[in-house]
mmCIF file of C-alpha atoms in Angstrom:
data_model
loop_
_atom_site.group_PDB
_atom_site.id
_atom_site.type_symbol
_atom_site.label_atom_id
_atom_site.label_comp_id
_atom_site.label_asym_id
_atom_site.label_seq_id
_atom_site.Cartn_x
_atom_site.Cartn_y
_atom_site.Cartn_z
ATOM 1 C CA MET M 1 57.617 26.846 -108.138
ATOM 2 C CA LEU M 2 54.490 25.380 -109.698
ATOM 3 C CA PHE M 3 53.268 23.397 -106.683
ATOM 4 C CA THR M 4 53.195 23.684 -102.902
ATOM 5 C CA PRO M 5 55.734 21.135 -101.604
ATOM 6 C CA GLU M 6 54.202 20.796 -98.136
ATOM 7 C CA ARG M 7 50.969 19.501 -99.684
ATOM 8 C CA HIS M 8 52.803 16.524 -101.160
ATOM 9 C CA GLU M 9 54.997 13.667 -99.979
ATOM 10 C CA PRO M 10 57.446 11.161 -101.542
ATOM 11 C CA LEU M 11 56.085 7.984 -103.078
ATOM 12 C CA ALA M 12 56.006 5.026 -100.716
ATOM 13 C CA GLY M 13 57.518 2.907 -103.472
ATOM 14 C CA ARG M 14 55.262 -0.132 -103.138
ATOM 15 C CA ALA M 15 55.336 -2.219 -106.317
ATOM 16 C CA PHE M 16 52.078 -2.552 -108.212
ATOM 17 C CA SER M 17 50.462 -5.879 -107.475
ATOM 18 C CA GLU M 18 47.110 -7.125 -108.752
ATOM 19 C CA ARG M 19 46.862 -9.226 -105.620
ATOM 20 C CA ARG M 20 47.327 -6.152 -103.437
ATOM 21 C CA VAL M 21 44.825 -4.243 -105.589
ATOM 22 C CA GLY M 22 42.245 -6.982 -105.104
ATOM 23 C CA GLU M 23 42.814 -7.104 -101.361
ATOM 24 C CA VAL M 24 42.413 -3.347 -100.907
ATOM 25 C CA ILE M 25 39.285 -3.248 -103.055
ATOM 26 C CA GLU M 26 37.764 -6.088 -101.032
ATOM 27 C CA ARG M 27 38.497 -4.276 -97.778
ATOM 28 C CA VAL M 28 36.985 -1.039 -99.064
ATOM 29 C CA LEU M 29 33.864 -2.905 -100.179
ATOM 30 C CA GLY M 30 33.673 -4.727 -96.864
ATOM 31 C CA ARG M 31 33.876 -1.511 -94.853
ATOM 32 C CA ALA M 32 31.228 0.108 -97.045
ATOM 33 C CA GLN M 33 28.832 -2.782 -96.448
ATOM 34 C CA ARG M 34 29.461 -2.872 -92.700
ATOM 35 C CA GLU M 35 29.395 0.875 -92.097
ATOM 36 C CA LEU M 36 26.194 1.741 -93.947
ATOM 37 C CA ASP M 37 23.695 3.288 -91.541
ATOM 38 C CA VAL M 38 20.894 0.830 -92.250
ATOM 39 C CA GLY M 39 18.283 2.951 -90.506
ATOM 40 C CA ASP M 40 19.167 6.057 -92.494
ATOM 41 C CA GLY M 41 20.114 4.339 -95.749
ATOM 42 C CA ARG M 42 23.271 6.444 -96.134
ATOM 43 C CA TRP M 43 26.839 6.487 -94.890
ATOM 44 C CA PRO M 44 28.040 8.720 -92.038
ATOM 45 C CA PRO M 45 29.839 11.741 -93.532
ATOM 46 C CA ASP M 46 33.514 12.323 -92.939
ATOM 47 C CA GLU M 47 34.311 15.570 -91.121
ATOM 48 C CA ALA M 48 36.176 16.850 -94.172
ATOM 49 C CA ASP M 49 33.109 16.333 -96.402
ATOM 50 C CA ALA M 50 30.379 17.580 -94.064
ATOM 51 C CA ASP M 51 29.360 21.230 -94.146
ATOM 52 C CA PRO M 52 28.997 22.638 -90.613
ATOM 53 C CA GLU M 53 25.380 23.490 -91.448
ATOM 54 C CA ASP M 54 24.519 20.003 -92.713
ATOM 55 C CA GLU M 55 21.893 18.222 -90.673
ATOM 56 C CA HIS M 56 22.053 14.948 -92.585
ATOM 57 C CA PRO M 57 24.440 12.702 -94.542
ATOM 58 C CA ALA M 58 24.802 13.380 -98.254
ATOM 59 C CA SER M 59 22.756 11.556 -100.891
ATOM 60 C CA CYS M 60 24.432 12.750 -104.120
ATOM 61 C CA LEU M 61 26.925 11.221 -106.530
ATOM 62 C CA TYR M 62 29.903 13.409 -105.691
ATOM 63 C CA HIS M 63 30.397 12.588 -102.002
ATOM 64 C CA GLY M 64 27.111 10.999 -100.973
ATOM 65 C CA ALA M 65 25.306 7.686 -100.883
ATOM 66 C CA ALA M 66 24.437 7.543 -104.602
ATOM 67 C CA GLY M 67 28.104 7.725 -105.608
ATOM 68 C CA ILE M 68 29.072 5.086 -103.074
ATOM 69 C CA ALA M 69 26.268 2.793 -104.261
ATOM 70 C CA TRP M 70 27.353 3.298 -107.889
ATOM 71 C CA ALA M 71 30.958 2.439 -107.023
ATOM 72 C CA LEU M 72 29.873 -0.705 -105.185
ATOM 73 C CA GLY M 73 27.960 -1.803 -108.270
ATOM 74 C CA GLU M 74 30.964 -1.188 -110.528
ATOM 75 C CA LEU M 75 33.411 -3.053 -108.303
ATOM 76 C CA GLY M 76 31.227 -5.803 -106.922
ATOM 77 C CA PRO M 77 28.397 -7.000 -109.167
ATOM 78 C CA GLY M 78 25.312 -7.510 -107.066
ATOM 79 C CA LEU M 79 26.386 -5.136 -104.282
ATOM 80 C CA VAL M 80 24.263 -2.181 -105.386
ATOM 81 C CA ASP M 81 21.012 -2.073 -103.401
ATOM 82 C CA ARG M 82 17.979 -1.087 -105.472
ATOM 83 C CA GLN M 83 15.835 -0.105 -102.491
ATOM 84 C CA LEU M 84 18.618 2.100 -101.109
ATOM 85 C CA VAL M 85 19.114 3.928 -104.403
ATOM 86 C CA GLU M 86 15.418 4.427 -105.098
ATOM 87 C CA THR M 87 14.894 5.785 -101.584
ATOM 88 C CA LEU M 88 17.603 8.352 -102.296
ATOM 89 C CA GLU M 89 15.578 9.763 -105.216
ATOM 90 C CA ASP M 90 12.982 11.250 -102.860
ATOM 91 C CA ARG M 91 15.430 11.987 -100.066
ATOM 92 C CA ILE M 92 17.720 14.220 -102.118
ATOM 93 C CA LEU M 93 14.688 16.319 -103.084
ATOM 94 C CA THR M 94 13.408 16.702 -99.521
ATOM 95 C CA GLU M 95 16.922 17.038 -98.043
ATOM 96 C CA PRO M 96 19.016 18.574 -100.860
ATOM 97 C CA ASP M 97 22.782 18.437 -100.539
ATOM 98 C CA VAL M 98 23.048 21.923 -102.078
ATOM 99 C CA PRO M 99 19.971 23.795 -100.798
ATOM 100 C CA ASP M 100 20.795 26.957 -102.754
ATOM 101 C CA TRP M 101 20.720 24.956 -105.990
ATOM 102 C CA ALA M 102 17.559 22.882 -105.870
ATOM 103 C CA ALA M 103 18.347 20.847 -108.987
ATOM 104 C CA GLY M 104 21.992 20.421 -108.016
ATOM 105 C CA GLY M 105 23.107 19.240 -111.449
ATOM 106 C CA VAL M 106 24.051 15.622 -112.113
ATOM 107 C CA TRP M 107 26.849 15.488 -109.573
ATOM 108 C CA LEU M 108 24.989 16.965 -106.602
ATOM 109 C CA GLY M 109 21.305 16.577 -107.434
ATOM 110 C CA VAL M 110 18.554 14.090 -108.164
ATOM 111 C CA SER M 111 19.692 13.446 -111.772
ATOM 112 C CA GLY M 112 22.785 11.661 -110.492
ATOM 113 C CA VAL M 113 20.703 9.424 -108.255
ATOM 114 C CA LEU M 114 18.352 8.627 -111.124
ATOM 115 C CA ALA M 115 21.353 7.812 -113.304
ATOM 116 C CA VAL M 116 22.546 5.185 -110.806
ATOM 117 C CA SER M 117 19.131 3.513 -110.982
ATOM 118 C CA GLU M 118 19.140 3.742 -114.771
ATOM 119 C CA ARG M 119 22.585 2.149 -114.888
ATOM 120 C CA HIS M 120 21.227 -1.006 -113.257
ATOM 121 C CA TRP M 121 17.465 -1.018 -113.858
ATOM 122 C CA PRO M 122 16.691 0.783 -117.129
ATOM 123 C CA ASP M 123 13.217 2.288 -117.277
ATOM 124 C CA PRO M 124 11.576 4.553 -119.922
ATOM 125 C CA ALA M 125 9.686 6.591 -117.302
ATOM 126 C CA ARG M 126 12.929 7.318 -115.446
ATOM 127 C CA ARG M 127 14.576 8.410 -118.674
ATOM 128 C CA ASP M 128 11.649 10.778 -119.211
ATOM 129 C CA ARG M 129 12.445 12.382 -115.845
ATOM 130 C CA LEU M 130 16.130 12.635 -116.742
ATOM 131 C CA ALA M 131 15.286 14.250 -120.069
ATOM 132 C CA GLU M 132 13.082 16.854 -118.369
ATOM 133 C CA LEU M 133 15.793 17.656 -115.849
ATOM 134 C CA ALA M 134 18.287 18.035 -118.692
ATOM 135 C CA ARG M 135 15.959 20.477 -120.490
ATOM 136 C CA SER M 136 15.504 22.503 -117.319
ATOM 137 C CA SER M 137 19.266 22.677 -116.792
ATOM 138 C CA LEU M 138 19.779 24.515 -120.085
ATOM 139 C CA HIS M 139 18.928 27.776 -118.320
ATOM 140 C CA SER M 140 21.359 27.282 -115.421
ATOM 141 C CA PRO M 141 23.818 30.184 -115.013
ATOM 142 C CA ALA M 142 26.478 27.849 -113.596
ATOM 143 C CA LEU M 143 27.971 26.866 -116.984
ATOM 144 C CA GLU M 144 30.115 24.089 -115.476
ATOM 145 C CA VAL M 145 29.908 20.320 -115.204
ATOM 146 C CA MET M 146 29.076 19.855 -111.524
ATOM 147 C CA LEU M 147 26.078 22.195 -111.139
ATOM 148 C CA GLY M 148 25.278 23.328 -114.663
ATOM 149 C CA HIS M 149 23.963 21.907 -117.903
ATOM 150 C CA PRO M 150 27.332 20.533 -119.180
ATOM 151 C CA GLY M 151 26.976 17.749 -116.598
ATOM 152 C CA HIS M 152 23.641 16.846 -118.169
ATOM 153 C CA MET M 153 25.300 16.917 -121.590
ATOM 154 C CA ALA M 154 27.845 14.315 -120.475
ATOM 155 C CA LEU M 155 25.027 12.129 -119.177
ATOM 156 C CA ALA M 156 22.999 12.648 -122.365
ATOM 157 C CA ALA M 157 25.948 11.493 -124.500
ATOM 158 C CA GLN M 158 26.213 8.316 -122.430
ATOM 159 C CA LEU M 159 22.459 7.684 -122.644
ATOM 160 C CA HIS M 160 22.513 8.234 -126.392
ATOM 161 C CA ALA M 161 25.329 5.707 -126.774
ATOM 162 C CA ARG M 162 23.465 3.205 -124.615
ATOM 163 C CA THR M 163 19.891 3.590 -125.861
ATOM 164 C CA GLY M 164 20.176 5.122 -129.323
ATOM 165 C CA GLU M 165 17.255 7.411 -128.449
ATOM 166 C CA GLU M 166 17.426 10.529 -130.593
ATOM 167 C CA ARG M 167 16.209 12.812 -127.814
ATOM 168 C CA TRP M 168 19.578 12.497 -126.066
ATOM 169 C CA ALA M 169 21.393 13.689 -129.175
ATOM 170 C CA GLU M 170 18.971 16.619 -129.381
ATOM 171 C CA LEU M 171 19.486 17.512 -125.714
ATOM 172 C CA TRP M 172 23.255 17.263 -126.102
ATOM 173 C CA SER M 173 23.170 19.491 -129.179
ATOM 174 C CA ALA M 174 20.999 22.084 -127.422
ATOM 175 C CA GLY M 175 23.511 22.166 -124.575
ATOM 176 C CA ALA M 176 26.418 22.465 -126.992
ATOM 177 C CA MET M 177 24.719 25.349 -128.780
ATOM 178 C CA ARG M 178 24.359 27.231 -125.506
ATOM 179 C CA LEU M 179 27.978 26.567 -124.540
ATOM 180 C CA LEU M 180 29.242 27.771 -127.897
ATOM 181 C CA ASP M 181 26.988 30.841 -127.789
ATOM 182 C CA GLU M 182 28.249 31.749 -124.289
ATOM 183 C CA TRP M 183 31.945 31.254 -125.143
ATOM 184 C CA ARG M 184 33.614 34.672 -125.190
ATOM 185 C CA TYR M 185 37.026 35.828 -126.377
ATOM 186 C CA ASP M 186 39.042 37.954 -123.946
ATOM 187 C CA GLU M 187 41.381 40.065 -126.046
ATOM 188 C CA GLU M 188 43.556 41.060 -123.099
ATOM 189 C CA LEU M 189 44.245 37.440 -122.143
ATOM 190 C CA GLY M 190 44.066 36.088 -125.683
ATOM 191 C CA ALA M 191 41.775 33.351 -124.386
ATOM 192 C CA TRP M 192 38.313 31.888 -125.022
ATOM 193 C CA LEU M 193 36.470 31.706 -121.680
ATOM 194 C CA TRP M 194 33.161 30.951 -120.028
ATOM 195 C CA THR M 195 31.789 32.942 -117.098
ATOM 196 C CA GLN M 196 30.127 30.955 -114.310
ATOM 197 C CA THR M 197 27.483 32.735 -112.221
ATOM 198 C CA PHE M 198 26.660 31.603 -108.688
ATOM 199 C CA GLY M 199 24.152 33.972 -107.121
ATOM 200 C CA GLU M 200 25.813 37.382 -107.249
ATOM 201 C CA ARG M 201 29.290 35.971 -107.793
ATOM 202 C CA GLU M 202 30.831 35.617 -111.233
ATOM 203 C CA ARG M 203 34.076 33.858 -112.025
ATOM 204 C CA ARG M 204 35.960 32.473 -115.012
ATOM 205 C CA SER M 205 37.243 29.159 -113.746
ATOM 206 C CA VAL M 206 39.844 27.221 -115.688
ATOM 207 C CA GLY M 207 39.670 23.785 -114.064
ATOM 208 C CA ALA M 208 38.002 20.477 -114.840
ATOM 209 C CA ALA M 209 35.407 20.610 -112.067
ATOM 210 C CA HIS M 210 34.064 24.118 -112.396
ATOM 211 C CA GLY M 211 35.088 25.722 -115.651
ATOM 212 C CA LEU M 212 36.794 25.846 -119.002
ATOM 213 C CA VAL M 213 38.550 22.475 -119.023
ATOM 214 C CA GLY M 214 35.473 20.541 -117.920
ATOM 215 C CA ASN M 215 33.298 22.190 -120.565
ATOM 216 C CA LEU M 216 35.873 21.484 -123.268
ATOM 217 C CA HIS M 217 35.926 17.834 -122.272
ATOM 218 C CA VAL M 218 32.143 17.591 -122.511
ATOM 219 C CA LEU M 219 32.157 19.136 -125.991
ATOM 220 C CA LEU M 220 35.039 17.056 -127.324
ATOM 221 C CA SER M 221 33.887 13.767 -125.796
ATOM 222 C CA GLY M 222 30.547 14.038 -127.589
ATOM 223 C CA GLY M 223 32.032 12.217 -130.573
ATOM 224 C CA SER M 224 29.815 12.424 -133.652
ATOM 225 C CA LEU M 225 27.323 14.593 -131.741
ATOM 226 C CA LEU M 226 29.685 17.517 -132.369
ATOM 227 C CA PRO M 227 29.955 18.231 -136.128
ATOM 228 C CA ALA M 228 33.463 17.761 -137.490
ATOM 229 C CA GLU M 229 33.948 21.413 -138.423
ATOM 230 C CA ARG M 230 32.907 22.555 -134.942
ATOM 231 C CA ARG M 231 35.249 20.006 -133.369
ATOM 232 C CA VAL M 232 38.181 21.514 -135.262
ATOM 233 C CA GLU M 233 37.168 24.965 -134.036
ATOM 234 C CA VAL M 234 36.786 23.798 -130.415
ATOM 235 C CA GLU M 235 40.158 22.046 -130.465
ATOM 236 C CA GLU M 236 41.889 25.100 -131.920
ATOM 237 C CA ARG M 237 40.367 27.379 -129.294
ATOM 238 C CA ALA M 238 41.153 24.902 -126.532
ATOM 239 C CA VAL M 239 44.794 24.568 -127.479
ATOM 240 C CA SER M 240 45.383 28.287 -128.017
ATOM 241 C CA THR M 241 43.605 29.269 -124.782
ATOM 242 C CA LEU M 242 45.259 26.711 -122.530
ATOM 243 C CA THR M 243 48.636 27.441 -124.079
ATOM 244 C CA ARG M 244 48.170 31.139 -123.268
ATOM 245 C CA LEU M 245 46.972 30.445 -119.720
ATOM 246 C CA ALA M 246 49.666 27.869 -118.884
ATOM 247 C CA VAL M 247 52.441 28.748 -116.465
ATOM 248 C CA VAL M 248 55.576 26.928 -117.640
ATOM 249 C CA GLU M 249 58.841 26.617 -115.729
ATOM 250 C CA ASP M 250 61.731 24.194 -116.266
ATOM 251 C CA SER M 251 59.725 21.948 -118.619
ATOM 252 C CA LEU M 252 56.830 21.748 -116.124
ATOM 253 C CA ALA M 253 53.350 23.236 -116.619
ATOM 254 C CA ASN M 254 50.393 24.188 -114.462
ATOM 255 C CA TRP M 255 47.259 26.356 -114.738
ATOM 256 C CA PRO M 256 45.679 28.864 -112.316
ATOM 257 C CA PRO M 257 42.219 28.237 -110.831
ATOM 258 C CA GLU M 258 40.832 31.369 -112.519
ATOM 259 C CA ALA M 259 41.732 32.908 -115.863
ATOM 260 C CA GLY M 260 44.115 35.809 -115.442
ATOM 261 C CA GLY M 261 44.661 34.978 -111.781
ATOM 262 C CA SER M 262 47.595 33.693 -109.783
ATOM 263 C CA LEU M 263 48.552 30.063 -109.383
ATOM 264 C CA VAL M 264 48.339 30.671 -105.635
ATOM 265 C CA ALA M 265 44.826 30.574 -104.176
ATOM 266 C CA ASN M 266 44.045 30.228 -100.465
ATOM 267 C CA ASN M 267 47.781 30.083 -99.781
ATOM 268 C CA ARG M 268 48.418 27.015 -101.935
ATOM 269 C CA ILE M 269 48.986 25.964 -105.537
ATOM 270 C CA ARG M 270 46.731 23.205 -106.792
ATOM 271 C CA VAL M 271 47.981 20.286 -108.875
ATOM 272 C CA GLN M 272 44.854 18.146 -108.843
ATOM 273 C CA TRP M 273 41.844 17.039 -110.862
ATOM 274 C CA CYS M 274 39.453 19.843 -109.933
ATOM 275 C CA HIS M 275 42.019 22.634 -110.452
ATOM 276 C CA GLY M 276 45.361 22.471 -112.198
ATOM 277 C CA ALA M 277 47.479 20.227 -114.385
ATOM 278 C CA ALA M 278 45.897 16.890 -113.469
ATOM 279 C CA GLY M 279 42.457 18.015 -114.619
ATOM 280 C CA VAL M 280 43.833 19.254 -117.939
ATOM 281 C CA LEU M 281 45.366 15.826 -118.536
ATOM 282 C CA THR M 282 42.317 13.744 -117.609
ATOM 283 C CA SER M 283 40.010 15.999 -119.633
ATOM 284 C CA LEU M 284 42.030 16.803 -122.751
ATOM 285 C CA TRP M 285 44.531 13.973 -123.221
ATOM 286 C CA ASP M 286 42.985 13.095 -126.601
ATOM 287 C CA CYS M 287 42.570 16.680 -127.852
ATOM 288 C CA ALA M 288 44.501 17.676 -131.009
ATOM 289 C CA PRO M 289 46.494 14.418 -131.253
ATOM 290 C CA GLU M 290 48.611 15.672 -134.174
ATOM 291 C CA ASN M 291 49.678 18.924 -132.502
ATOM 292 C CA ASP M 292 53.249 18.399 -131.281
ATOM 293 C CA GLU M 293 53.429 21.627 -129.268
ATOM 294 C CA TRP M 294 50.225 20.750 -127.435
ATOM 295 C CA SER M 295 51.552 17.244 -126.796
ATOM 296 C CA GLU M 296 54.686 18.742 -125.264
ATOM 297 C CA LEU M 297 52.593 20.975 -123.011
ATOM 298 C CA LEU M 298 50.642 17.937 -121.807
ATOM 299 C CA LEU M 299 53.928 16.138 -121.137
ATOM 300 C CA ALA M 300 55.053 19.154 -119.107
ATOM 301 C CA ALA M 301 51.839 18.873 -117.095
ATOM 302 C CA GLY M 302 52.501 15.179 -116.514
ATOM 303 C CA ARG M 303 56.050 15.874 -115.398
ATOM 304 C CA LEU M 304 54.694 18.339 -112.850
ATOM 305 C CA VAL M 305 52.185 15.824 -111.457
ATOM 306 C CA TRP M 306 54.964 13.254 -111.156
ATOM 307 C CA LYS M 307 57.495 15.663 -109.633
ATOM 308 C CA ALA M 308 55.025 17.022 -107.069
ATOM 309 C CA GLY M 309 54.286 13.486 -105.899
ATOM 310 C CA PRO M 310 51.279 12.106 -104.012
ATOM 311 C CA PHE M 311 49.228 14.336 -101.750
ATOM 312 C CA ARG M 312 50.228 14.161 -98.120
ATOM 313 C CA ASP M 313 46.749 13.619 -96.684
ATOM 314 C CA GLN M 314 44.287 13.327 -99.570
ATOM 315 C CA PRO M 315 44.105 9.950 -101.341
ATOM 316 C CA GLY M 316 40.842 10.659 -103.218
ATOM 317 C CA VAL M 317 39.920 11.505 -106.795
ATOM 318 C CA CYS M 318 38.801 15.152 -106.753
ATOM 319 C CA HIS M 319 41.791 16.722 -105.049
ATOM 320 C CA GLY M 320 43.990 13.813 -104.110
ATOM 321 C CA THR M 321 46.459 11.135 -105.121
ATOM 322 C CA ALA M 322 43.970 8.929 -106.993
ATOM 323 C CA GLY M 323 42.870 11.822 -109.208
ATOM 324 C CA ASN M 324 46.484 12.432 -110.161
ATOM 325 C CA ALA M 325 46.893 8.728 -110.901
ATOM 326 C CA TYR M 326 44.076 9.121 -113.433
ATOM 327 C CA ALA M 327 45.996 12.049 -114.971
ATOM 328 C CA LEU M 328 49.111 9.920 -115.446
ATOM 329 C CA LEU M 329 46.970 7.089 -116.817
ATOM 330 C CA ALA M 330 45.518 9.504 -119.371
ATOM 331 C CA LEU M 331 48.997 10.590 -120.447
ATOM 332 C CA TRP M 332 49.901 6.933 -121.008
ATOM 333 C CA ARG M 333 46.846 6.638 -123.252
ATOM 334 C CA ARG M 334 48.000 9.649 -125.296
ATOM 335 C CA THR M 335 51.652 8.717 -125.623
ATOM 336 C CA GLY M 336 51.701 4.930 -125.387
ATOM 337 C CA ASP M 337 54.754 5.331 -123.142
ATOM 338 C CA GLU M 338 54.613 2.578 -120.503
ATOM 339 C CA ARG M 339 56.456 4.769 -118.004
ATOM 340 C CA TRP M 340 53.285 6.799 -117.493
ATOM 341 C CA LEU M 341 51.279 3.654 -116.814
ATOM 342 C CA GLU M 342 53.876 2.591 -114.261
ATOM 343 C CA ARG M 343 53.740 6.023 -112.649
ATOM 344 C CA ALA M 344 49.930 5.987 -112.551
ATOM 345 C CA ARG M 345 50.042 2.623 -110.839
ATOM 346 C CA ALA M 346 52.635 3.878 -108.349
ATOM 347 C CA PHE M 347 50.318 6.740 -107.396
ATOM 348 C CA ALA M 348 47.356 4.376 -107.111
ATOM 349 C CA MET M 349 49.293 2.056 -104.797
ATOM 350 C CA HIS M 350 50.297 5.027 -102.667
ATOM 351 C CA ALA M 351 46.645 6.099 -102.444
ATOM 352 C CA ALA M 352 45.730 2.562 -101.408
ATOM 353 C CA ASP M 353 48.232 2.682 -98.557
ATOM 354 C CA GLN M 354 46.862 6.068 -97.505
ATOM 355 C CA VAL M 355 43.317 4.673 -97.372
ATOM 356 C CA GLU M 356 44.367 1.592 -95.406
ATOM 357 C CA ASN M 357 46.480 3.558 -92.947
ATOM 358 C CA ARG M 358 43.696 6.052 -92.322
ATOM 359 C CA ALA M 359 41.120 3.304 -91.798
ATOM 360 C CA ALA M 360 43.445 1.612 -89.309
ATOM 361 C CA GLN M 361 43.912 4.863 -87.391
ATOM 362 C CA LEU M 362 40.235 5.848 -87.348
ATOM 363 C CA GLY M 363 38.702 2.413 -87.098
ATOM 364 C CA HIS M 364 36.417 3.095 -90.075
ATOM 365 C CA GLY M 365 36.501 4.187 -93.700
ATOM 366 C CA ARG M 366 35.851 7.521 -95.398
ATOM 367 C CA HIS M 367 32.966 6.791 -97.720
ATOM 368 C CA SER M 368 32.698 8.937 -100.850
ATOM 369 C CA LEU M 369 33.121 8.521 -104.587
ATOM 370 C CA PHE M 370 35.175 11.648 -105.224
ATOM 371 C CA THR M 371 36.768 12.356 -101.858
ATOM 372 C CA GLY M 372 36.965 8.969 -100.184
ATOM 373 C CA ASP M 373 37.806 5.296 -100.277
ATOM 374 C CA GLU M 374 35.420 4.126 -102.985
ATOM 375 C CA GLY M 375 37.005 6.469 -105.523
ATOM 376 C CA VAL M 376 40.454 5.129 -104.659
ATOM 377 C CA ALA M 377 39.197 1.571 -105.126
ATOM 378 C CA LEU M 378 37.881 2.482 -108.573
ATOM 379 C CA CYS M 379 41.217 4.093 -109.436
ATOM 380 C CA LEU M 380 43.062 0.916 -108.449
ATOM 381 C CA ASP M 381 40.784 -1.090 -110.703
ATOM 382 C CA SER M 382 41.263 1.415 -113.543
ATOM 383 C CA CYS M 383 45.045 1.225 -113.248
ATOM 384 C CA ALA M 384 44.905 -2.562 -113.299
ATOM 385 C CA THR M 385 42.802 -2.616 -116.486
ATOM 386 C CA GLY M 386 44.227 0.501 -118.192
ATOM 387 C CA ASP M 387 40.911 2.375 -118.156
ATOM 388 C CA GLU M 388 41.505 6.133 -118.047
ATOM 389 C CA ARG M 389 37.804 7.067 -117.881
ATOM 390 C CA LEU M 390 36.915 9.227 -114.908
ATOM 391 C CA PRO M 391 33.825 8.233 -112.866
ATOM 392 C CA VAL M 392 30.635 10.158 -113.667
ATOM 393 C CA LEU M 393 32.063 12.420 -116.373
ATOM 394 C CA ASP M 394 33.189 9.541 -118.592
ATOM 395 C CA ARG M 395 31.415 6.525 -117.099
ATOM 396 C CA LEU M 396 28.125 6.531 -115.230
ATOM 397 C CA ILE M 397 25.369 4.876 -117.257
#
């Protein structure tokens, strides 16, 4: 068994409807506007997102006010509030969402807030600050996209594409050089791996949020920033490593959270964006397009996501139904098979129902880009337009 059945539920079976998509998005936007704590300038945290030691709502991109504001701007032109976002720039420094990691990376630190401002109100001085933060991140021991320098690399690639400024290419290349220098071959596993260091803890994560798969995506999505010969090398290592680490049963495939470890962690098997098959699909759907064996492994991952079904109580992007919809959308982009688009849309509609049902029960929304309603709204929009790009990692600036 490659998934934990009790974490999932059957599809509701609601047909995809652009009218329904529009209605749900409008309701999510309406709740976000109404439920903003005007005095605080942020949204009340959901119990599932708040750390017991938190004394304030979150400000970051991942689950805080910056991510919500960015989503509002993407879905409803004119809804992003400049004063709110610029206030968050100071607030996340004085009240960090990850106190043990002052910079917090792009996803959890001030760089993500600055990026939201830069998305809407470009400014050379702000880009100077982002460049300095990217340089500082090169020494981070995290070596993963959420807290480490690969997150800054993804942002640098987007800024280079938008501005043409050469410094972003240089920063991306410096980050790539460090990643490639730190990439080690484990002869026992037959795998190329990175080691992430968090304080005294070291781990070799496989997933898209915290390890191997996320770093591979950042390298391979750099386009011409990665020299052609290095791209071939990265793709070959990626395919061989993930083929070795895959657990395959009955034409289905999944990956463990940590290299060499069990699929089971904390009494459950993950099939989601942050850990497991869905993250491999969203991150590496366009890797090695001519490799038939790799394509079959990705199809096996997609079959697992589809067979497992939507999450029972998590509609969001990071570890929920919407994130798995993005995985199926990515597989459609690789194969051109319309069945995967239909399946992605079925998951997105299920996530929409989950969001609406929860809001009706609680009397309010769960506001968060990666764990809440705004991420689901973005997923609905992506499934309507056929846009497989994941928020932040693929589209931010």
